[in-house]
mmCIF file of C-alpha atoms in Angstrom:
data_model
loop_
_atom_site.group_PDB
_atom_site.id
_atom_site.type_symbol
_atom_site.label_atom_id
_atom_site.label_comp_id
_atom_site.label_asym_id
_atom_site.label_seq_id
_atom_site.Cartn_x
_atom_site.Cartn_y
_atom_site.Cartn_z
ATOM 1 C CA UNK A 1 -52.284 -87.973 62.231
ATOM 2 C CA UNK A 2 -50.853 -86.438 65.369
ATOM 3 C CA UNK A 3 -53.103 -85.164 68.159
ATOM 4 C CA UNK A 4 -51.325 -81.606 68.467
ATOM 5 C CA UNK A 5 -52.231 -81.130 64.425
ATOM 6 C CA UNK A 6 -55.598 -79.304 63.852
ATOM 7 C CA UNK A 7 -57.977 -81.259 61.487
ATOM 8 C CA UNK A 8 -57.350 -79.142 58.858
ATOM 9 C CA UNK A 9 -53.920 -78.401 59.041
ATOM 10 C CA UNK A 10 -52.451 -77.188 56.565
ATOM 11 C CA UNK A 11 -55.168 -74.671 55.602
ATOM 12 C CA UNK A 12 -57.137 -74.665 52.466
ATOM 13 C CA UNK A 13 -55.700 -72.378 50.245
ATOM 14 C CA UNK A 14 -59.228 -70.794 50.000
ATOM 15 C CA UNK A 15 -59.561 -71.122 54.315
ATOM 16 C CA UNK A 16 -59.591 -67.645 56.263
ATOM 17 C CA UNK A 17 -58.119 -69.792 59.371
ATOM 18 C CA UNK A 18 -54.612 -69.652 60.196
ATOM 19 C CA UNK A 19 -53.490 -71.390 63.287
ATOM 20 C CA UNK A 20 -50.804 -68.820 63.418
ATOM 21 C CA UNK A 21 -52.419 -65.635 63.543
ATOM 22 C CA UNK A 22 -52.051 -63.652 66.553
ATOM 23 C CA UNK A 23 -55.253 -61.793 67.394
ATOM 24 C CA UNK A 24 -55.550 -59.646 69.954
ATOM 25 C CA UNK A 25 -59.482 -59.144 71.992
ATOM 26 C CA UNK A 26 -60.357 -55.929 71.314
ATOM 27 C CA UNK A 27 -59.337 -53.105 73.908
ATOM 28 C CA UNK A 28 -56.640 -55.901 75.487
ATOM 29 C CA UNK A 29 -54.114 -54.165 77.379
ATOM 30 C CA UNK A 30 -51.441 -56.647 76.173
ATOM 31 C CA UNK A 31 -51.691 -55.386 72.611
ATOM 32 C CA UNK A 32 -49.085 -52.962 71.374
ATOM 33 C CA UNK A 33 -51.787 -50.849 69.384
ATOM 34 C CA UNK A 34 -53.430 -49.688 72.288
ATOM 35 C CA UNK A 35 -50.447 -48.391 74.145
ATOM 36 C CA UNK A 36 -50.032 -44.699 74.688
ATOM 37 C CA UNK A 37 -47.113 -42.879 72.568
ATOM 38 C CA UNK A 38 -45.556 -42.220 76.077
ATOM 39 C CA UNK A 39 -45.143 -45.880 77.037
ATOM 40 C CA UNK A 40 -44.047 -47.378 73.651
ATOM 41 C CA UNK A 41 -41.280 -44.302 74.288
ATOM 42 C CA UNK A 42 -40.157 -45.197 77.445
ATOM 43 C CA UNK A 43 -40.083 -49.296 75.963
ATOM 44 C CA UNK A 44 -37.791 -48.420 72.870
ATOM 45 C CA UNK A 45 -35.525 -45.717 75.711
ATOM 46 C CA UNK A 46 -35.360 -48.546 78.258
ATOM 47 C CA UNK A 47 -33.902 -51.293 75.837
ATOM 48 C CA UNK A 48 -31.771 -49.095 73.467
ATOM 49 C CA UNK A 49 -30.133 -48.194 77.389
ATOM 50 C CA UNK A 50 -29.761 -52.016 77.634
ATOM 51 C CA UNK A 51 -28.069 -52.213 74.824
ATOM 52 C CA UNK A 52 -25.846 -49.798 75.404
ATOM 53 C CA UNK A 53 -24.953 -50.547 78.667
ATOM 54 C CA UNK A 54 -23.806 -54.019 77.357
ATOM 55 C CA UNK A 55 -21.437 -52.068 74.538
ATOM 56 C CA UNK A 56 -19.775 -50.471 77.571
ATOM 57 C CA UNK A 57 -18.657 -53.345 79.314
ATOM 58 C CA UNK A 58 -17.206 -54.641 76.046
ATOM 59 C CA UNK A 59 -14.154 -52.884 76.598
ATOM 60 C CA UNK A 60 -10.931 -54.142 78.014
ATOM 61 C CA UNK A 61 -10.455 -54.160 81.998
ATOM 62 C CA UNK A 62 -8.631 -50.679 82.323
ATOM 63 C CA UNK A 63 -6.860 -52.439 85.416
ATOM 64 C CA UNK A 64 -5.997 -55.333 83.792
ATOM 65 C CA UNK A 65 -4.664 -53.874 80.825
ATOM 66 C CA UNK A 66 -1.003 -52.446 82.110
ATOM 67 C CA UNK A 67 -0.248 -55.203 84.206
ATOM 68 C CA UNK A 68 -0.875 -58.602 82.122
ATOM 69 C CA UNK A 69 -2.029 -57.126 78.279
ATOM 70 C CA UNK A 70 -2.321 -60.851 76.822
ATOM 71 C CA UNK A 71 -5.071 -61.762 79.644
ATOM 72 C CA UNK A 72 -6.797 -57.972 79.056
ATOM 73 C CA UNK A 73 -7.089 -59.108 75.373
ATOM 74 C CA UNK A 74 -7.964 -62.548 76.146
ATOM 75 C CA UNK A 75 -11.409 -60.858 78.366
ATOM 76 C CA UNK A 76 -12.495 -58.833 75.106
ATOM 77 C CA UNK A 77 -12.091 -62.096 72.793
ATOM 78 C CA UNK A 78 -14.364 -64.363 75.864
ATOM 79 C CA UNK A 79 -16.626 -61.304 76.000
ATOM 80 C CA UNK A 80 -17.057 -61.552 72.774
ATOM 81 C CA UNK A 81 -17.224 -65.526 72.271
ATOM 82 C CA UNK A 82 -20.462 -64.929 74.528
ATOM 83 C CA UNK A 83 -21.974 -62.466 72.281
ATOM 84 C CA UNK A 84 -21.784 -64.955 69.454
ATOM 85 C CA UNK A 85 -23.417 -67.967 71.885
ATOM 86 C CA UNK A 86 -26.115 -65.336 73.423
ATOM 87 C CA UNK A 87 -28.438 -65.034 70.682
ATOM 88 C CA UNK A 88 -28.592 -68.816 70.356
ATOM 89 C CA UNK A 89 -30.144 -68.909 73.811
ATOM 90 C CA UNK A 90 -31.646 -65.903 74.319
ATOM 91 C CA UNK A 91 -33.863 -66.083 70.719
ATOM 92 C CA UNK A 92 -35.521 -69.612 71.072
ATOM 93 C CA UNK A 93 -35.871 -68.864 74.780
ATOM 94 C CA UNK A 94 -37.968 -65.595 74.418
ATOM 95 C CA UNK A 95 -40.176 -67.059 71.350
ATOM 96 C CA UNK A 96 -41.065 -69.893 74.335
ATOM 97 C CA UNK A 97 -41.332 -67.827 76.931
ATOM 98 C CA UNK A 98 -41.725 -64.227 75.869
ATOM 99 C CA UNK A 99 -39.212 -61.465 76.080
ATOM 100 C CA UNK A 100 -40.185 -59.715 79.314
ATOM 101 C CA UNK A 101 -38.726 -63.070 81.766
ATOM 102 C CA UNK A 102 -35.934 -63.361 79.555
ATOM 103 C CA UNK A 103 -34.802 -59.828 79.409
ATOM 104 C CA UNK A 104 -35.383 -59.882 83.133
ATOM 105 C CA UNK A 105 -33.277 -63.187 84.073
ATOM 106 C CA UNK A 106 -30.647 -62.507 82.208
ATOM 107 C CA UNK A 107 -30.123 -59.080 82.761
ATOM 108 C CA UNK A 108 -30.478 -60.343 86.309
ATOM 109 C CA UNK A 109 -27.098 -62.743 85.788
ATOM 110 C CA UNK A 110 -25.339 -60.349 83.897
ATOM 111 C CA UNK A 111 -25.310 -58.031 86.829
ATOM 112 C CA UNK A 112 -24.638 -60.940 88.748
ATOM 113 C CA UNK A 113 -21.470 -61.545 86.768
ATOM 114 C CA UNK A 114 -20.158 -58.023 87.237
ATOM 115 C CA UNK A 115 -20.514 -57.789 90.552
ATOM 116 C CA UNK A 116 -18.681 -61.085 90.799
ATOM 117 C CA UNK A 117 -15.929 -59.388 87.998
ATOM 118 C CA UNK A 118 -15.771 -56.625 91.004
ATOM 119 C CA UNK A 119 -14.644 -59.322 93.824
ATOM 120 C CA UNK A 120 -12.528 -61.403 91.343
ATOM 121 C CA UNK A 121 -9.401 -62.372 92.884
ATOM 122 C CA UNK A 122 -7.880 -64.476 90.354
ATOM 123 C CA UNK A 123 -7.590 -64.547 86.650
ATOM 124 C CA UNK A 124 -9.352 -67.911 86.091
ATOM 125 C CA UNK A 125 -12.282 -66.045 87.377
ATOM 126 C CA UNK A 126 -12.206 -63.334 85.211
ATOM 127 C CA UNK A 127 -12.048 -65.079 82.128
ATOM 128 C CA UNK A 128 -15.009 -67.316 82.829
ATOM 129 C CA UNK A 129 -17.080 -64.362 84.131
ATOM 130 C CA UNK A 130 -16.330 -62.485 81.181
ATOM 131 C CA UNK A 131 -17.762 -65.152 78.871
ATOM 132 C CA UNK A 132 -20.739 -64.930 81.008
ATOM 133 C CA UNK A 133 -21.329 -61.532 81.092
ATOM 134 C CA UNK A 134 -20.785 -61.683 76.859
ATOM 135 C CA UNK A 135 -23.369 -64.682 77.227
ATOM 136 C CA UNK A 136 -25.963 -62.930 79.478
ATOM 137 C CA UNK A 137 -25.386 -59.458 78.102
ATOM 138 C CA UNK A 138 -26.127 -60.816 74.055
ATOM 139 C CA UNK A 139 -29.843 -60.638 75.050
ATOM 140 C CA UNK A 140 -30.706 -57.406 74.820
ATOM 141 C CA UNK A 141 -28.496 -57.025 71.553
ATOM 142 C CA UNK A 142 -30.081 -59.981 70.064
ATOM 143 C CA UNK A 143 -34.014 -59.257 71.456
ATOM 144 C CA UNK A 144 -34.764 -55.725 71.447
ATOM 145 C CA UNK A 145 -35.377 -55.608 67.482
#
Protein backbone atom coordinates (compact mmCIF):
# COMPACT_ATOMS: atom_id res chain seq x y z
CA UNK A 1 0.00 0.00 0.00
CA UNK A 2 1.29 3.47 -0.73
CA UNK A 3 2.72 5.68 2.02
CA UNK A 4 0.53 8.88 1.09
CA UNK A 5 -2.79 6.42 1.64
CA UNK A 6 -4.20 6.60 5.24
CA UNK A 7 -4.58 3.11 6.89
CA UNK A 8 -7.98 3.10 6.46
CA UNK A 9 -8.54 4.55 3.30
CA UNK A 10 -11.29 4.18 1.88
CA UNK A 11 -13.49 4.77 4.95
CA UNK A 12 -15.75 2.30 6.54
CA UNK A 13 -19.00 2.86 5.40
CA UNK A 14 -20.00 3.05 9.14
CA UNK A 15 -16.50 5.51 9.85
CA UNK A 16 -17.28 9.30 10.82
CA UNK A 17 -13.62 10.07 9.26
CA UNK A 18 -13.30 11.51 5.97
CA UNK A 19 -9.90 12.50 4.83
CA UNK A 20 -11.64 15.07 2.79
CA UNK A 21 -13.51 17.11 5.05
CA UNK A 22 -12.54 20.58 5.43
CA UNK A 23 -12.92 21.74 9.03
CA UNK A 24 -12.36 24.88 10.05
CA UNK A 25 -10.90 25.66 14.19
CA UNK A 26 -13.44 27.36 15.65
CA UNK A 27 -13.38 31.33 15.54
CA UNK A 28 -10.53 30.93 12.49
CA UNK A 29 -10.38 33.99 10.60
CA UNK A 30 -9.85 32.02 7.35
CA UNK A 31 -13.35 30.59 7.49
CA UNK A 32 -16.02 32.16 5.35
CA UNK A 33 -18.74 31.80 8.22
CA UNK A 34 -17.19 34.14 10.36
CA UNK A 35 -16.81 36.97 7.94
CA UNK A 36 -18.82 40.10 8.38
CA UNK A 37 -21.79 40.74 5.72
CA UNK A 38 -19.66 43.84 4.71
CA UNK A 39 -16.58 41.88 3.63
CA UNK A 40 -18.23 38.86 1.89
CA UNK A 41 -19.92 42.15 -0.07
CA UNK A 42 -17.02 43.79 -1.03
CA UNK A 43 -15.48 39.86 -2.13
CA UNK A 44 -18.54 39.04 -4.49
CA UNK A 45 -18.28 43.36 -5.82
CA UNK A 46 -14.52 42.98 -6.32
CA UNK A 47 -14.66 39.75 -8.57
CA UNK A 48 -18.01 40.32 -10.42
CA UNK A 49 -15.73 43.88 -11.41
CA UNK A 50 -13.08 41.33 -12.56
CA UNK A 51 -15.19 39.77 -14.54
CA UNK A 52 -16.45 42.42 -16.12
CA UNK A 53 -13.55 44.18 -16.81
CA UNK A 54 -12.36 41.07 -18.80
CA UNK A 55 -15.91 41.22 -20.98
CA UNK A 56 -14.75 44.72 -21.94
CA UNK A 57 -11.63 44.00 -23.45
CA UNK A 58 -13.35 41.29 -25.48
CA UNK A 59 -14.27 43.63 -28.01
CA UNK A 60 -12.57 44.36 -31.26
CA UNK A 61 -9.57 47.03 -31.31
CA UNK A 62 -11.70 50.20 -32.31
CA UNK A 63 -8.32 51.31 -34.08
CA UNK A 64 -7.73 48.35 -35.71
CA UNK A 65 -11.00 47.81 -37.00
CA UNK A 66 -11.18 50.53 -40.11
CA UNK A 67 -7.85 50.04 -41.22
CA UNK A 68 -7.18 46.07 -41.56
CA UNK A 69 -10.98 44.41 -40.52
CA UNK A 70 -9.65 40.69 -41.19
CA UNK A 71 -6.75 41.21 -38.42
CA UNK A 72 -9.55 43.19 -35.99
CA UNK A 73 -11.58 39.93 -36.34
CA UNK A 74 -8.71 37.71 -36.14
CA UNK A 75 -7.91 39.58 -32.20
CA UNK A 76 -11.63 38.71 -31.05
CA UNK A 77 -11.29 34.93 -32.39
CA UNK A 78 -7.35 34.73 -30.34
CA UNK A 79 -9.09 36.53 -27.48
CA UNK A 80 -11.35 34.17 -27.45
CA UNK A 81 -9.14 30.91 -28.19
CA UNK A 82 -7.62 32.06 -24.68
CA UNK A 83 -10.83 32.06 -22.92
CA UNK A 84 -11.36 28.46 -23.94
CA UNK A 85 -7.46 27.46 -22.74
CA UNK A 86 -7.84 29.75 -19.40
CA UNK A 87 -9.97 27.67 -17.36
CA UNK A 88 -7.75 24.66 -18.06
CA UNK A 89 -4.98 26.46 -16.21
CA UNK A 90 -6.45 28.64 -14.05
CA UNK A 91 -8.93 25.67 -12.31
CA UNK A 92 -6.27 22.95 -11.42
CA UNK A 93 -3.92 25.80 -10.53
CA UNK A 94 -6.19 27.47 -7.84
CA UNK A 95 -7.43 23.92 -6.33
CA UNK A 96 -3.27 23.57 -5.76
CA UNK A 97 -2.63 26.69 -4.78
CA UNK A 98 -5.75 28.54 -3.74
CA UNK A 99 -7.54 31.27 -5.57
CA UNK A 100 -6.17 34.40 -3.91
CA UNK A 101 -2.22 33.87 -5.79
CA UNK A 102 -3.88 32.88 -8.80
CA UNK A 103 -6.35 35.62 -9.15
CA UNK A 104 -3.46 37.85 -8.21
CA UNK A 105 -0.73 36.53 -10.86
CA UNK A 106 -2.75 36.43 -13.47
CA UNK A 107 -4.59 39.40 -13.19
CA UNK A 108 -1.06 40.69 -12.74
CA UNK A 109 -0.10 39.38 -16.59
CA UNK A 110 -3.20 40.31 -17.98
CA UNK A 111 -2.48 43.90 -17.21
CA UNK A 112 0.82 43.17 -18.28
CA UNK A 113 -0.48 42.18 -21.70
CA UNK A 114 -2.50 45.35 -22.17
CA UNK A 115 -0.11 47.58 -21.43
CA UNK A 116 2.10 45.75 -23.89
CA UNK A 117 -1.29 45.82 -26.49
CA UNK A 118 -0.82 49.81 -25.73
CA UNK A 119 3.00 49.92 -27.11
CA UNK A 120 2.34 47.29 -29.87
CA UNK A 121 3.95 48.30 -32.95
CA UNK A 122 3.30 45.48 -35.15
CA UNK A 123 0.53 43.11 -35.83
CA UNK A 124 2.40 39.89 -34.90
CA UNK A 125 2.34 41.40 -31.52
CA UNK A 126 -1.07 42.00 -31.24
CA UNK A 127 -2.28 38.78 -32.09
CA UNK A 128 -0.11 36.92 -29.62
CA UNK A 129 -0.92 39.44 -26.84
CA UNK A 130 -4.42 39.08 -27.48
CA UNK A 131 -4.35 35.31 -26.90
CA UNK A 132 -2.69 36.17 -23.74
CA UNK A 133 -4.80 38.56 -22.43
CA UNK A 134 -7.94 35.85 -23.43
CA UNK A 135 -5.55 33.31 -21.52
CA UNK A 136 -4.83 35.44 -18.39
CA UNK A 137 -8.16 37.22 -18.35
CA UNK A 138 -10.30 33.45 -18.35
CA UNK A 139 -9.43 33.36 -14.60
CA UNK A 140 -11.65 35.37 -13.09
CA UNK A 141 -14.51 34.05 -15.50
CA UNK A 142 -13.62 30.57 -14.75
CA UNK A 143 -12.80 31.09 -10.63
CA UNK A 144 -15.05 33.49 -9.14
CA UNK A 145 -18.09 30.88 -8.94
Amino acid sequence: MPQDVPPDFPPAANSSHDPFLVQFEERELANPFQWSRLRRWYISWVTGILVLNVFRDYRPIDGAVSYVPKVATLTISLFVTGYCVGPILWGPLSERYGRRPIFLWAFFFYTCTQLGLALATNATTVLVLRFLAGTFGACPLSNCG
